[in-house]
Amino acid sequence: MDSTAMRLALAVWVTITVTWGGLAGPFDGKTFRGRIAWSADGNHNDEDDWAASPIALAILAAFGVQDKLVHFDYNNILPNTDPAWEKEHELSLRGAIERYRFDPAVFHDCRRDLNRALESIVQAVNASSPEDPLYFVLAGPMEVPYRALQKSDPAKRRFVYAISHSRWNDGFARNYAFPYNKRAVIGTGVRWIQIRDQNQLLASSPWGRAARPEEWTPWLWLRDAEEERLRFLWERMAATRRADCSDAGMAYFLMTGDESPDPAKLRSLLLDHQIPRPTDPRFRVRLEAENFAIFEGFAVDDENRDASHRLNARLSGGVGRLAGRFDEPYTARRGVYDVAVRYLAPEGGCQLQFGVGARGSASSWQAPAAPGWQLHWLAGMTVSQQDEVVLRARCTEGRALQIDYVEFVLKSQ
């Protein structure tokens, strides 16, 4: 190791910077501010989109925002596919379009006309502005969204909010070699919104086998509904042989700010027609370390299954920096938060420092040697939507460091 590398290794400084700003929430209970785009698979690997896509459309229709959907592409796994699966997904979507009164012109099958699907995304992105942002729900792999974003106006991408929940969709899978993952999409300049894994909430049977009779129980209200269109949703879920519509949870979050939908909440919305009030502001906001726009000196680590989404940021160079402008929907414009930093420093030897705002106060602590993930809490930190949030860490030579997330728990506003 040369002298320069030695000096770098002796003092590792990591900076995580986030600027809070933007909208409190796209939906205020009456009006949706912005437009919606959706990208889904369903043509290979997992049939769940045959149910998730029509249920997502039903959720949007329940809030009366059909006209806000400006793009929907599907069957977007490239190049792997199954023609029979393509047809099943098509059946789900065409049935939902008719029953829930969506414009058929905004729907694009990536297997039939990929170029047209890409151009539709480009048009939606290029029409974005601060007054009319685009909420782009990523319910499939990243290749189609990334290729379209690369063709779009770079100046418009900062008005695009990309929403995801699934590490598989994000490009981190054992059984697929994806050409692009979410790091490529984040690198285009969009705002990345990662909500909790919806498979834990809206899948009552596991991937890889048919659902057992008792696992269908949470969804029998669809089967027994008087409304024909709800029975249609049941038929599409039954066609998958699995009780899973997990991607639809992102539509529920988009309209409510609630990251924790379940079959009972969907029943209240779709069967009982009870429209929930938006969760504004959100009580808890988690910023995953691997999602920051600037990712220098780090690599995404997907080996530690105890990390959030089983992903984290592992220091890979002498000096690392994670930074980015972050606009989270449904957050307080100004609030007092308790802040938790989750990190792994098994050998110790790292000092961490957290602060809010360019001139705000900072709090430092020494990371003790510990075999597992540690949570360090900082109480009563005032955060406004335009503030900069900074986490720094300094490690001695040869000491490992991983950052999982920074989480904000609202105490008052």
CSV table of C-alpha atoms in Angstrom, one decimal:
chain,number,residue,atom,x,y,z
A,1,MET,CA,0.0,0.0,0.0
A,2,ASP,CA,1.4,3.4,-1.0
A,3,SER,CA,1.6,6.3,1.4
A,4,THR,CA,-1.5,8.0,-0.1
A,5,ALA,CA,-3.6,4.9,0.3
A,6,MET,CA,-2.2,4.5,3.8
A,7,ARG,CA,-3.3,7.9,4.9
A,8,LEU,CA,-6.7,7.4,3.4
A,9,ALA,CA,-7.1,4.1,5.2
A,10,LEU,CA,-6.1,5.6,8.6
A,11,ALA,CA,-9.0,8.1,8.6
A,12,VAL,CA,-12.2,7.2,6.9
A,13,TRP,CA,-14.8,9.9,6.8
A,14,VAL,CA,-18.3,9.2,5.6
A,15,THR,CA,-20.8,11.9,5.0
A,16,ILE,CA,-24.5,11.3,4.5
A,17,THR,CA,-26.4,14.4,3.4
A,18,VAL,CA,-30.1,14.7,2.9
A,19,THR,CA,-32.1,17.8,2.1
A,20,TRP,CA,-35.7,17.7,3.1
A,21,GLY,CA,-38.2,19.6,0.9
A,22,GLY,CA,-41.0,19.3,-1.5
A,23,LEU,CA,-44.6,18.3,-1.0
A,24,ALA,CA,-46.3,17.4,2.3
A,25,GLY,CA,-48.3,14.8,0.3
A,26,PRO,CA,-49.7,14.5,-3.2
A,27,PHE,CA,-53.2,13.8,-2.1
A,28,ASP,CA,-55.0,16.0,0.5
A,29,GLY,CA,-58.2,14.0,0.7
A,30,LYS,CA,-59.8,15.8,-2.3
A,31,THR,CA,-57.2,16.7,-4.9
A,32,PHE,CA,-54.2,14.8,-6.2
A,33,ARG,CA,-51.3,17.2,-7.0
A,34,GLY,CA,-49.3,15.6,-9.8
A,35,ARG,CA,-49.6,12.7,-12.1
A,36,ILE,CA,-49.1,8.9,-11.8
A,37,ALA,CA,-47.1,6.4,-13.8
A,38,TRP,CA,-46.7,2.6,-13.2
A,39,SER,CA,-44.3,0.0,-14.5
A,40,ALA,CA,-45.0,-3.7,-13.8
A,41,ASP,CA,-43.8,-7.2,-14.8
A,42,GLY,CA,-46.1,-10.2,-14.5
A,43,ASN,CA,-44.7,-12.0,-17.5
A,44,HIS,CA,-42.1,-14.2,-15.7
A,45,ASN,CA,-40.9,-15.3,-12.3
A,46,ASP,CA,-44.0,-14.3,-10.3
A,47,GLU,CA,-47.7,-14.2,-11.2
A,48,ASP,CA,-48.6,-11.8,-8.4
A,49,ASP,CA,-49.0,-8.8,-10.8
A,50,TRP,CA,-52.0,-10.5,-12.3
A,51,ALA,CA,-53.8,-9.6,-9.1
A,52,ALA,CA,-51.7,-6.6,-8.0
A,53,SER,CA,-52.2,-4.6,-11.2
A,54,PRO,CA,-56.0,-4.7,-11.3
A,55,ILE,CA,-56.2,-4.2,-7.5
A,56,ALA,CA,-53.9,-1.1,-7.8
A,57,LEU,CA,-56.2,0.3,-10.4
A,58,ALA,CA,-59.2,-0.4,-8.2
A,59,ILE,CA,-57.4,1.5,-5.4
A,60,LEU,CA,-56.7,4.5,-7.6
A,61,ALA,CA,-60.3,4.5,-8.9
A,62,ALA,CA,-61.6,4.4,-5.3
A,63,PHE,CA,-60.0,7.8,-4.8
A,64,GLY,CA,-61.3,9.1,-8.1
A,65,VAL,CA,-57.9,9.7,-9.7
A,66,GLN,CA,-58.3,7.7,-13.0
A,67,ASP,CA,-57.4,10.8,-15.0
A,68,LYS,CA,-54.1,11.2,-13.1
A,69,LEU,CA,-52.8,7.9,-14.5
A,70,VAL,CA,-50.8,9.0,-17.6
A,71,HIS,CA,-48.7,5.9,-18.1
A,72,PHE,CA,-48.9,2.1,-17.3
A,73,ASP,CA,-46.5,-0.4,-18.8
A,74,TYR,CA,-46.6,-4.1,-18.0
A,75,ASN,CA,-44.9,-7.4,-18.9
A,76,ASN,CA,-41.6,-5.5,-18.5
A,77,ILE,CA,-39.2,-8.4,-17.7
A,78,LEU,CA,-36.6,-8.4,-20.5
A,79,PRO,CA,-35.7,-10.7,-22.2
A,80,ASN,CA,-37.2,-13.6,-20.1
A,81,THR,CA,-40.9,-14.2,-20.6
A,82,ASP,CA,-43.7,-16.7,-20.8
A,83,PRO,CA,-46.3,-16.0,-23.5
A,84,ALA,CA,-49.1,-17.6,-21.4
A,85,TRP,CA,-48.3,-15.3,-18.5
A,86,GLU,CA,-48.3,-12.3,-20.8
A,87,LYS,CA,-51.9,-13.1,-21.8
A,88,GLU,CA,-53.0,-13.6,-18.2
A,89,HIS,CA,-51.6,-10.2,-17.2
A,90,GLU,CA,-53.3,-8.6,-20.3
A,91,LEU,CA,-56.6,-10.2,-19.2
A,92,SER,CA,-56.2,-8.7,-15.7
A,93,LEU,CA,-55.5,-5.2,-17.0
A,94,ARG,CA,-58.1,-5.1,-19.8
A,95,GLY,CA,-60.8,-6.2,-17.3
A,96,ALA,CA,-59.8,-3.6,-14.8
A,97,ILE,CA,-59.5,-0.8,-17.4
A,98,GLU,CA,-63.1,-1.5,-18.5
A,99,ARG,CA,-64.6,-1.9,-15.0
A,100,TYR,CA,-62.8,1.0,-13.4
A,101,ARG,CA,-62.9,3.4,-16.3
A,102,PHE,CA,-59.3,4.1,-17.2
A,103,ASP,CA,-58.0,5.4,-20.5
A,104,PRO,CA,-56.8,2.4,-22.5
A,105,ALA,CA,-54.4,4.6,-24.4
A,106,VAL,CA,-52.0,5.0,-21.4
A,107,PHE,CA,-51.4,1.2,-21.1
A,108,HIS,CA,-48.5,-0.4,-23.0
A,109,ASP,CA,-47.4,-4.0,-23.2
A,110,CYS,CA,-43.6,-4.1,-23.2
A,111,ARG,CA,-43.6,-7.4,-25.0
A,112,ARG,CA,-45.6,-6.1,-27.9
A,113,ASP,CA,-44.3,-2.6,-28.4
A,114,LEU,CA,-41.4,-1.7,-26.1
A,115,ASN,CA,-40.5,1.4,-28.0
A,116,ARG,CA,-43.9,2.8,-27.5
A,117,ALA,CA,-43.8,2.0,-23.8
A,118,LEU,CA,-40.5,3.8,-23.4
A,119,GLU,CA,-41.7,6.8,-25.3
A,120,SER,CA,-44.8,7.1,-23.1
A,121,ILE,CA,-42.5,7.2,-20.0
A,122,VAL,CA,-40.3,9.8,-21.6
A,123,GLN,CA,-43.3,12.0,-22.4
A,124,ALA,CA,-44.6,11.7,-18.8
A,125,VAL,CA,-41.2,12.6,-17.4
A,126,ASN,CA,-40.7,15.5,-19.7
A,127,ALA,CA,-44.1,17.0,-18.7
A,128,SER,CA,-43.1,17.2,-15.1
A,129,SER,CA,-42.6,20.4,-13.1
A,130,PRO,CA,-42.7,21.5,-9.5
A,131,GLU,CA,-46.4,22.2,-9.8
A,132,ASP,CA,-47.1,18.9,-11.6
A,133,PRO,CA,-44.7,16.2,-10.4
A,134,LEU,CA,-44.8,12.6,-11.6
A,135,TYR,CA,-45.1,9.7,-9.1
A,136,PHE,CA,-43.6,6.7,-10.9
A,137,VAL,CA,-44.5,3.5,-9.2
A,138,LEU,CA,-41.9,0.8,-9.9
A,139,ALA,CA,-43.7,-2.6,-9.6
A,140,GLY,CA,-41.2,-4.5,-11.8
A,141,PRO,CA,-37.5,-4.6,-12.6
A,142,MET,CA,-35.5,-1.4,-13.3
A,143,GLU,CA,-34.5,-2.0,-17.0
A,144,VAL,CA,-37.6,-0.4,-18.7
A,145,PRO,CA,-37.8,2.6,-16.3
A,146,TYR,CA,-34.0,3.2,-16.6
A,147,ARG,CA,-33.9,3.0,-20.4
A,148,ALA,CA,-36.8,5.5,-20.6
A,149,LEU,CA,-35.3,7.9,-18.0
A,150,GLN,CA,-32.0,7.9,-20.0
A,151,LYS,CA,-34.0,9.3,-23.0
A,152,SER,CA,-35.8,12.0,-20.9
A,153,ASP,CA,-34.9,15.6,-20.2
A,154,PRO,CA,-32.3,15.6,-17.3
A,155,ALA,CA,-33.8,18.8,-16.0
A,156,LYS,CA,-37.2,17.2,-15.6
A,157,ARG,CA,-36.1,14.2,-13.7
A,158,ARG,CA,-35.9,16.0,-10.3
A,159,PHE,CA,-39.6,16.3,-10.4
A,160,VAL,CA,-40.1,12.6,-10.6
A,161,TYR,CA,-40.7,10.5,-7.4
A,162,ALA,CA,-39.8,6.9,-8.0
A,163,ILE,CA,-41.6,4.6,-5.5
A,164,SER,CA,-40.5,1.1,-4.7
A,165,HIS,CA,-40.9,-1.6,-2.0
A,166,SER,CA,-39.2,-4.7,-3.3
A,167,ARG,CA,-35.5,-5.6,-3.4
A,168,TRP,CA,-36.3,-8.1,-6.2
A,169,ASN,CA,-37.8,-5.4,-8.4
A,170,ASP,CA,-34.9,-3.1,-7.3
A,171,GLY,CA,-32.5,-5.5,-9.1
A,172,PHE,CA,-31.1,-7.6,-6.2
A,173,ALA,CA,-32.1,-11.2,-6.9
A,174,ARG,CA,-30.4,-14.5,-6.5
A,175,ASN,CA,-32.0,-16.1,-9.6
A,176,TYR,CA,-31.7,-13.2,-12.0
A,177,ALA,CA,-28.8,-11.2,-13.5
A,178,PHE,CA,-30.4,-7.9,-14.0
A,179,PRO,CA,-28.6,-5.4,-16.3
A,180,TYR,CA,-29.7,-2.5,-14.1
A,181,ASN,CA,-30.7,-2.0,-10.5
A,182,LYS,CA,-32.1,0.9,-8.5
A,183,ARG,CA,-28.7,2.5,-8.2
A,184,ALA,CA,-28.8,3.2,-12.0
A,185,VAL,CA,-32.3,4.7,-11.7
A,186,ILE,CA,-31.3,6.8,-8.7
A,187,GLY,CA,-28.3,8.0,-10.7
A,188,THR,CA,-30.6,9.6,-13.3
A,189,GLY,CA,-31.6,12.3,-10.8
A,190,VAL,CA,-35.1,11.1,-9.7
A,191,ARG,CA,-36.2,11.3,-6.1
A,192,TRP,CA,-36.3,7.8,-4.7
A,193,ILE,CA,-39.0,6.8,-2.2
A,194,GLN,CA,-38.6,3.4,-0.5
A,195,ILE,CA,-41.5,2.1,1.5
A,196,ARG,CA,-41.6,-1.0,3.7
A,197,ASP,CA,-41.8,-4.4,1.9
A,198,GLN,CA,-45.4,-5.0,1.0
A,199,ASN,CA,-45.0,-8.7,0.8
A,200,GLN,CA,-45.2,-8.8,4.6
A,201,LEU,CA,-48.6,-7.1,4.5
A,202,LEU,CA,-50.5,-8.0,1.3
A,203,ALA,CA,-49.2,-11.6,0.6
A,204,SER,CA,-50.9,-14.2,2.8
A,205,SER,CA,-49.2,-17.1,1.1
A,206,PRO,CA,-45.5,-17.4,0.2
A,207,TRP,CA,-43.8,-17.3,-3.2
A,208,GLY,CA,-43.1,-20.6,-4.8
A,209,ARG,CA,-46.2,-22.7,-4.1
A,210,ALA,CA,-50.0,-22.5,-4.3
A,211,ALA,CA,-51.9,-20.9,-1.4
A,212,ARG,CA,-53.5,-23.3,1.1
A,213,PRO,CA,-57.2,-22.9,1.8
A,214,GLU,CA,-56.6,-21.0,5.1
A,215,GLU,CA,-54.3,-18.6,3.3
A,216,TRP,CA,-57.1,-17.4,1.1
A,217,THR,CA,-59.3,-16.5,4.1
A,218,PRO,CA,-58.2,-12.8,4.3
A,219,TRP,CA,-59.4,-12.3,0.7
A,220,LEU,CA,-62.8,-14.1,0.7
A,221,TRP,CA,-64.6,-10.8,0.9
A,222,LEU,CA,-63.6,-10.3,-2.7
A,223,ARG,CA,-65.1,-13.7,-3.7
A,224,ASP,CA,-68.3,-13.0,-1.8
A,225,ALA,CA,-68.9,-9.4,-2.8
A,226,GLU,CA,-72.1,-8.3,-4.5
A,227,GLU,CA,-70.1,-6.0,-6.8
A,228,GLU,CA,-69.1,-7.9,-10.0
A,229,ARG,CA,-65.9,-5.9,-10.3
A,230,LEU,CA,-64.7,-7.1,-6.9
A,231,ARG,CA,-65.5,-10.7,-7.8
A,232,PHE,CA,-63.4,-10.0,-11.0
A,233,LEU,CA,-60.4,-9.1,-8.7
A,234,TRP,CA,-60.9,-12.3,-6.8
A,235,GLU,CA,-60.8,-14.3,-10.1
A,236,ARG,CA,-57.6,-12.6,-11.1
A,237,MET,CA,-56.0,-13.4,-7.7
A,238,ALA,CA,-57.3,-17.0,-7.9
A,239,ALA,CA,-55.7,-17.3,-11.3
A,240,THR,CA,-52.3,-16.8,-9.8
A,241,ARG,CA,-52.9,-19.7,-7.3
A,242,ARG,CA,-51.4,-17.4,-4.7
A,243,ALA,CA,-52.9,-14.9,-2.2
A,244,ASP,CA,-50.7,-12.0,-3.1
A,245,CYS,CA,-51.2,-8.5,-4.4
A,246,SER,CA,-48.2,-6.9,-2.7
A,247,ASP,CA,-47.3,-4.3,-5.4
A,248,ALA,CA,-50.8,-2.8,-5.0
A,249,GLY,CA,-49.7,-1.5,-1.6
A,250,MET,CA,-47.7,1.2,-3.3
A,251,ALA,CA,-51.0,2.6,-4.8
A,252,TYR,CA,-52.4,2.7,-1.3
A,253,PHE,CA,-49.3,4.5,0.1
A,254,LEU,CA,-49.4,7.0,-2.8
A,255,MET,CA,-53.0,8.0,-1.9
A,256,THR,CA,-52.8,7.8,1.9
A,257,GLY,CA,-49.2,8.0,3.1
A,258,ASP,CA,-49.8,4.7,4.9
A,259,GLU,CA,-47.0,2.2,4.4
A,260,SER,CA,-48.9,-0.6,6.2
A,261,PRO,CA,-52.0,-1.6,4.2
A,262,ASP,CA,-53.5,-5.0,4.8
A,263,PRO,CA,-56.5,-7.0,3.5
A,264,ALA,CA,-58.7,-5.4,6.1
A,265,LYS,CA,-57.8,-1.9,5.0
A,266,LEU,CA,-58.4,-2.8,1.3
A,267,ARG,CA,-61.8,-4.3,2.3
A,268,SER,CA,-62.8,-1.1,4.0
A,269,LEU,CA,-61.8,0.9,0.9
A,270,LEU,CA,-63.0,-1.3,-1.9
A,271,LEU,CA,-66.0,-3.1,-0.4
A,272,ASP,CA,-67.2,-0.7,2.2
A,273,HIS,CA,-66.2,2.5,0.2
A,274,GLN,CA,-64.7,4.1,3.3
A,275,ILE,CA,-62.1,6.6,2.1
A,276,PRO,CA,-59.3,6.9,4.6
A,277,ARG,CA,-57.9,10.3,5.5
A,278,PRO,CA,-54.3,10.9,4.3
A,279,THR,CA,-51.6,10.1,6.9
A,280,ASP,CA,-50.1,13.6,6.8
A,281,PRO,CA,-47.6,13.9,8.3
A,282,ARG,CA,-46.2,10.4,8.6
A,283,PHE,CA,-45.2,9.4,12.1
A,284,ARG,CA,-42.1,7.4,11.0
A,285,VAL,CA,-39.8,8.0,8.0
A,286,ARG,CA,-37.0,5.7,7.2
A,287,LEU,CA,-34.2,6.7,4.8
A,288,GLU,CA,-32.4,3.6,3.5
A,289,ALA,CA,-28.6,4.2,3.3
A,290,GLU,CA,-28.3,2.5,-0.1
A,291,ASN,CA,-30.8,4.9,-1.7
A,292,PHE,CA,-28.9,8.2,-1.5
A,293,ALA,CA,-28.2,9.9,-4.8
A,294,ILE,CA,-24.5,10.3,-4.4
A,295,PHE,CA,-22.8,7.0,-3.6
A,296,GLU,CA,-19.1,7.5,-3.5
A,297,GLY,CA,-16.8,5.0,-1.8
A,298,PHE,CA,-19.6,2.6,-1.0
A,299,ALA,CA,-21.0,-0.6,-2.5
A,300,VAL,CA,-24.5,-1.9,-2.0
A,301,ASP,CA,-24.3,-5.0,0.3
A,302,ASP,CA,-27.0,-7.6,-0.2
A,303,GLU,CA,-25.5,-10.4,1.9
A,304,ASN,CA,-26.7,-9.4,5.4
A,305,ARG,CA,-30.3,-10.6,5.7
A,306,ASP,CA,-30.7,-8.7,9.0
A,307,ALA,CA,-30.5,-5.4,7.3
A,308,SER,CA,-33.7,-3.5,6.3
A,309,HIS,CA,-34.8,-4.8,2.9
A,310,ARG,CA,-31.7,-7.1,3.3
A,311,LEU,CA,-29.6,-4.2,1.8
A,312,ASN,CA,-27.2,-1.7,3.2
A,313,ALA,CA,-24.3,0.5,2.4
A,314,ARG,CA,-20.9,-1.0,3.0
A,315,LEU,CA,-17.8,1.2,3.0
A,316,SER,CA,-15.6,0.0,0.1
A,317,GLY,CA,-13.0,2.7,-0.2
A,318,GLY,CA,-10.8,4.8,2.1
A,319,VAL,CA,-13.2,7.7,1.9
A,320,GLY,CA,-16.9,7.4,1.3
A,321,ARG,CA,-19.7,9.9,0.8
A,322,LEU,CA,-23.5,9.4,0.6
A,323,ALA,CA,-25.4,12.5,-0.3
A,324,GLY,CA,-28.6,13.6,-1.9
A,325,ARG,CA,-31.6,15.9,-2.0
A,326,PHE,CA,-34.5,14.0,-0.5
A,327,ASP,CA,-38.2,14.9,-0.8
A,328,GLU,CA,-40.4,12.5,1.1
A,329,PRO,CA,-44.2,12.7,0.6
A,330,TYR,CA,-46.5,13.0,3.6
A,331,THR,CA,-43.9,14.5,6.0
A,332,ALA,CA,-44.1,17.4,8.4
A,333,ARG,CA,-42.9,20.7,7.1
A,334,ARG,CA,-41.2,21.2,10.4
A,335,GLY,CA,-41.1,18.8,13.2
A,336,VAL,CA,-39.3,17.6,16.3
A,337,TYR,CA,-38.0,14.0,15.7
A,338,ASP,CA,-36.2,11.4,17.6
A,339,VAL,CA,-33.6,10.0,15.2
A,340,ALA,CA,-32.3,6.5,15.0
A,341,VAL,CA,-29.1,5.6,13.1
A,342,ARG,CA,-28.6,1.8,12.5
A,343,TYR,CA,-25.1,0.7,11.8
A,344,LEU,CA,-22.8,-2.2,12.1
A,345,ALA,CA,-19.2,-1.8,13.3
A,346,PRO,CA,-18.2,-5.2,14.7
A,347,GLU,CA,-14.7,-4.2,15.6
A,348,GLY,CA,-15.5,-0.8,16.9
A,349,GLY,CA,-13.0,1.9,16.0
A,350,CYS,CA,-15.5,4.2,14.4
A,351,GLN,CA,-16.7,7.6,15.5
A,352,LEU,CA,-20.1,8.8,14.1
A,353,GLN,CA,-21.5,12.3,14.1
A,354,PHE,CA,-25.0,13.3,13.2
A,355,GLY,CA,-26.3,16.9,12.6
A,356,VAL,CA,-29.2,18.8,11.1
A,357,GLY,CA,-28.9,21.8,8.9
A,358,ALA,CA,-25.7,23.5,7.5
A,359,ARG,CA,-25.3,25.4,10.7
A,360,GLY,CA,-27.2,23.2,13.1
A,361,SER,CA,-25.8,21.4,16.1
A,362,ALA,CA,-24.2,18.0,15.8
A,363,SER,CA,-24.0,15.0,18.1
A,364,SER,CA,-21.1,12.6,18.1
A,365,TRP,CA,-20.6,9.1,19.6
A,366,GLN,CA,-18.1,6.3,19.5
A,367,ALA,CA,-19.3,3.0,18.0
A,368,PRO,CA,-18.5,0.2,20.4
A,369,ALA,CA,-17.3,-3.2,19.2
A,370,ALA,CA,-20.5,-5.3,18.9
A,371,PRO,CA,-21.4,-8.3,16.9
A,372,GLY,CA,-24.7,-7.1,15.6
A,373,TRP,CA,-26.6,-4.1,14.3
A,374,GLN,CA,-26.7,-1.1,16.7
A,375,LEU,CA,-29.3,1.6,17.0
A,376,HIS,CA,-28.1,4.9,18.3
A,377,TRP,CA,-30.9,7.3,19.2
A,378,LEU,CA,-30.8,11.1,19.2
A,379,ALA,CA,-33.7,12.8,20.9
A,380,GLY,CA,-35.5,16.0,20.1
A,381,MET,CA,-34.0,17.0,16.8
A,382,THR,CA,-35.8,19.8,14.9
A,383,VAL,CA,-36.0,19.0,11.2
A,384,SER,CA,-37.6,21.2,8.5
A,385,GLN,CA,-38.3,20.1,5.0
A,386,GLN,CA,-35.5,22.2,3.6
A,387,ASP,CA,-32.9,21.1,6.1
A,388,GLU,CA,-29.7,19.2,5.4
A,389,VAL,CA,-29.2,16.1,7.4
A,390,VAL,CA,-25.6,14.9,7.9
A,391,LEU,CA,-24.1,11.7,9.2
A,392,ARG,CA,-20.3,11.4,9.5
A,393,ALA,CA,-18.2,8.4,10.5
A,394,ARG,CA,-14.5,8.0,11.1
A,395,CYS,CA,-12.9,4.6,11.3
A,396,THR,CA,-9.4,3.5,12.0
A,397,GLU,CA,-7.5,1.4,9.5
A,398,GLY,CA,-9.0,-1.9,8.7
A,399,ARG,CA,-12.2,-1.4,10.6
A,400,ALA,CA,-15.5,-2.4,8.8
A,401,LEU,CA,-18.5,-0.1,8.7
A,402,GLN,CA,-22.0,-0.6,7.3
A,403,ILE,CA,-24.9,1.8,7.4
A,404,ASP,CA,-28.4,0.4,7.3
A,405,TYR,CA,-30.7,3.5,7.6
A,406,VAL,CA,-31.5,6.7,9.3
A,407,GLU,CA,-35.0,6.8,10.8
A,408,PHE,CA,-37.0,9.8,12.0
A,409,VAL,CA,-39.8,9.4,14.5
A,410,LEU,CA,-42.1,12.4,14.8
A,411,LYS,CA,-42.7,13.7,18.3
A,412,SER,CA,-44.3,17.0,17.6
A,413,GLN,CA,-44.7,19.7,15.0
